[in-house]
Coordinates of C-alpha atoms in Angstrom, one line a residue:
X239 CA 94.9 95.1 133.3
X240 CA 94.9 96.6 129.8
X241 CA 98.3 98.3 129.8
X242 CA 99.7 99.0 126.4
X243 CA 96.5 97.9 124.6
X244 CA 95.4 100.4 122.0
X245 CA 91.8 100.9 120.8
X246 CA 88.5 101.1 122.6
X247 CA 86.2 98.0 122.7
X248 CA 82.9 99.8 123.3
X249 CA 81.5 96.6 125.0
X250 CA 81.2 94.9 121.6
X251 CA 82.6 91.9 119.9
X252 CA 85.3 92.5 117.3
X253 CA 82.9 91.7 114.4
X254 CA 80.3 94.1 115.8
X255 CA 82.9 96.8 116.2
X256 CA 84.2 96.3 112.7
X257 CA 80.6 96.5 111.3
X258 CA 79.9 99.6 113.4
X259 CA 83.0 101.4 112.1
X260 CA 82.3 100.4 108.5
X261 CA 78.8 101.9 108.8
X262 CA 80.2 105.0 110.4
X263 CA 82.9 105.5 107.7
X264 CA 80.3 105.1 105.0
X265 CA 78.0 107.6 106.7
X266 CA 80.8 110.1 107.3
X267 CA 81.9 110.0 103.7
X268 CA 78.3 110.2 102.4
X269 CA 77.2 113.2 104.6
X270 CA 80.6 114.7 105.3
X271 CA 79.7 115.1 109.0
X272 CA 78.1 112.9 111.6
X273 CA 77.3 113.3 115.3
X274 CA 78.3 110.6 117.6
X275 CA 79.8 110.0 121.1
X276 CA 83.2 111.6 121.7
X277 CA 84.9 108.2 122.2
X278 CA 83.5 106.8 119.0
X279 CA 84.5 109.9 117.0
X280 CA 88.1 109.8 118.3
X281 CA 88.3 106.1 117.4
X282 CA 86.6 106.6 114.0
X283 CA 89.1 109.4 113.1
X284 CA 91.9 106.9 112.5
X285 CA 89.8 104.5 110.5
X286 CA 88.5 107.2 108.2
X287 CA 91.9 108.8 107.7
X288 CA 93.4 105.4 106.7
X289 CA 90.5 104.9 104.2
X290 CA 91.0 108.3 102.7
X291 CA 94.8 107.8 102.4
X292 CA 94.1 104.7 100.2
X293 CA 92.6 107.0 97.6
X294 CA 95.2 109.8 98.0
X295 CA 98.1 107.4 97.4
X296 CA 97.1 107.4 93.7
X297 CA 98.3 111.0 93.4
X298 CA 97.9 112.4 89.9
X299 CA 96.0 109.4 88.6
X300 CA 92.9 110.8 90.3
X301 CA 92.8 113.7 87.8
X302 CA 93.8 111.7 84.7
X303 CA 90.8 110.8 82.5
X304 CA 89.9 107.1 82.4
X305 CA 90.5 106.9 78.7
X306 CA 94.1 108.1 79.1
X307 CA 95.2 105.7 81.7
X308 CA 97.5 102.8 80.9
X309 CA 96.6 99.2 81.9
X310 CA 98.9 99.4 84.9
X311 CA 97.4 102.7 86.0
X312 CA 93.9 101.3 85.6
X313 CA 94.8 98.3 87.7
X314 CA 96.3 100.6 90.4
X315 CA 93.0 102.5 90.6
X316 CA 90.9 99.3 90.7
X317 CA 93.1 97.9 93.4
X318 CA 92.8 101.1 95.5
X319 CA 89.0 101.1 95.1
X320 CA 88.8 97.5 96.2
X321 CA 91.0 98.2 99.2
X322 CA 88.8 101.2 100.1
X323 CA 85.6 99.2 99.6
X324 CA 86.7 96.9 102.5
X325 CA 85.7 99.8 104.8
X326 CA 83.0 101.5 102.7
X327 CA 79.6 99.7 102.3
X328 CA 78.3 101.2 99.1
X329 CA 79.8 101.5 95.7
X330 CA 78.5 105.0 95.2
X331 CA 80.4 106.2 98.3
X332 CA 83.6 104.6 97.0
X333 CA 83.2 106.5 93.8
X334 CA 82.5 109.7 95.7
X335 CA 85.7 109.2 97.7
X336 CA 87.8 108.8 94.6
X337 CA 86.1 111.5 92.4
X338 CA 85.1 114.2 94.9
X339 CA 86.6 113.9 98.3
X340 CA 90.2 112.8 97.4
X341 CA 90.8 115.6 94.9
X342 CA 89.6 118.1 97.5
X343 CA 92.1 116.8 100.0
X344 CA 95.0 116.3 97.6
X345 CA 98.2 117.8 98.8
X346 CA 97.1 117.7 102.4
X347 CA 99.6 115.7 104.5
X348 CA 97.0 114.1 106.8
X349 CA 94.5 115.4 109.2
X350 CA 91.5 114.9 106.9
X351 CA 88.9 115.0 109.7
X352 CA 88.1 117.2 112.7
X353 CA 86.3 116.4 115.9
X354 CA 84.3 119.1 117.6
X355 CA 83.0 118.5 121.1
X356 CA 79.3 119.3 121.5
X357 CA 78.7 118.7 125.2
X358 CA 76.6 116.2 127.0
X359 CA 73.7 114.1 125.6
X360 CA 70.4 114.8 127.3
X361 CA 69.4 111.2 128.0
X362 CA 72.5 109.6 129.5
X363 CA 75.0 112.4 129.8
X364 CA 77.4 110.9 127.2
X365 CA 80.0 113.3 125.8
X366 CA 78.9 114.0 122.2
X367 CA 81.0 115.2 119.3
X368 CA 80.7 116.1 115.7
X369 CA 83.2 114.5 113.3
X370 CA 83.5 116.1 109.8
X371 CA 85.8 116.2 106.8
X372 CA 88.1 119.2 106.7
X373 CA 87.3 119.7 103.0
X374 CA 83.8 120.8 104.1
X375 CA 83.4 124.5 103.3
X376 CA 80.5 126.0 105.1
X377 CA 80.1 128.7 107.8
X378 CA 78.9 126.2 110.4
X379 CA 82.2 124.4 110.7
X380 CA 84.2 127.6 110.7
X381 CA 82.0 129.1 113.5
X382 CA 82.2 125.9 115.5
X383 CA 86.0 126.0 115.4
X384 CA 86.3 129.6 116.6

């Protein structure tokens, strides 16, 4: 029995699961919304929010120009980018996280993603969901929430 065991296994080994979530985190940050199964979306939510929190811990350093940063501040930013790159596969998306996504979410005390249920998949009947960043500002996400 799996009492008190958190996290879904998805019938995969731990290395496969980790690789799958790294890819999903990268895709979500790149496209700002992805469609996946409901279970994967719910599990992905925590991974993405921890990754975004790494960049938000820098606070006002995100807005400070690179030339004005002290050596210690620069080292803090580099360390945060390296920590985030453990979950993000491409360097461009790491920079997007720190330069675009984090400033848009600054001041928000968590809840950086939303999961919207879409219904059943045609082929196998799996529950599908859309997971997106809350900073996304378009009419589609507002209409889907209502």
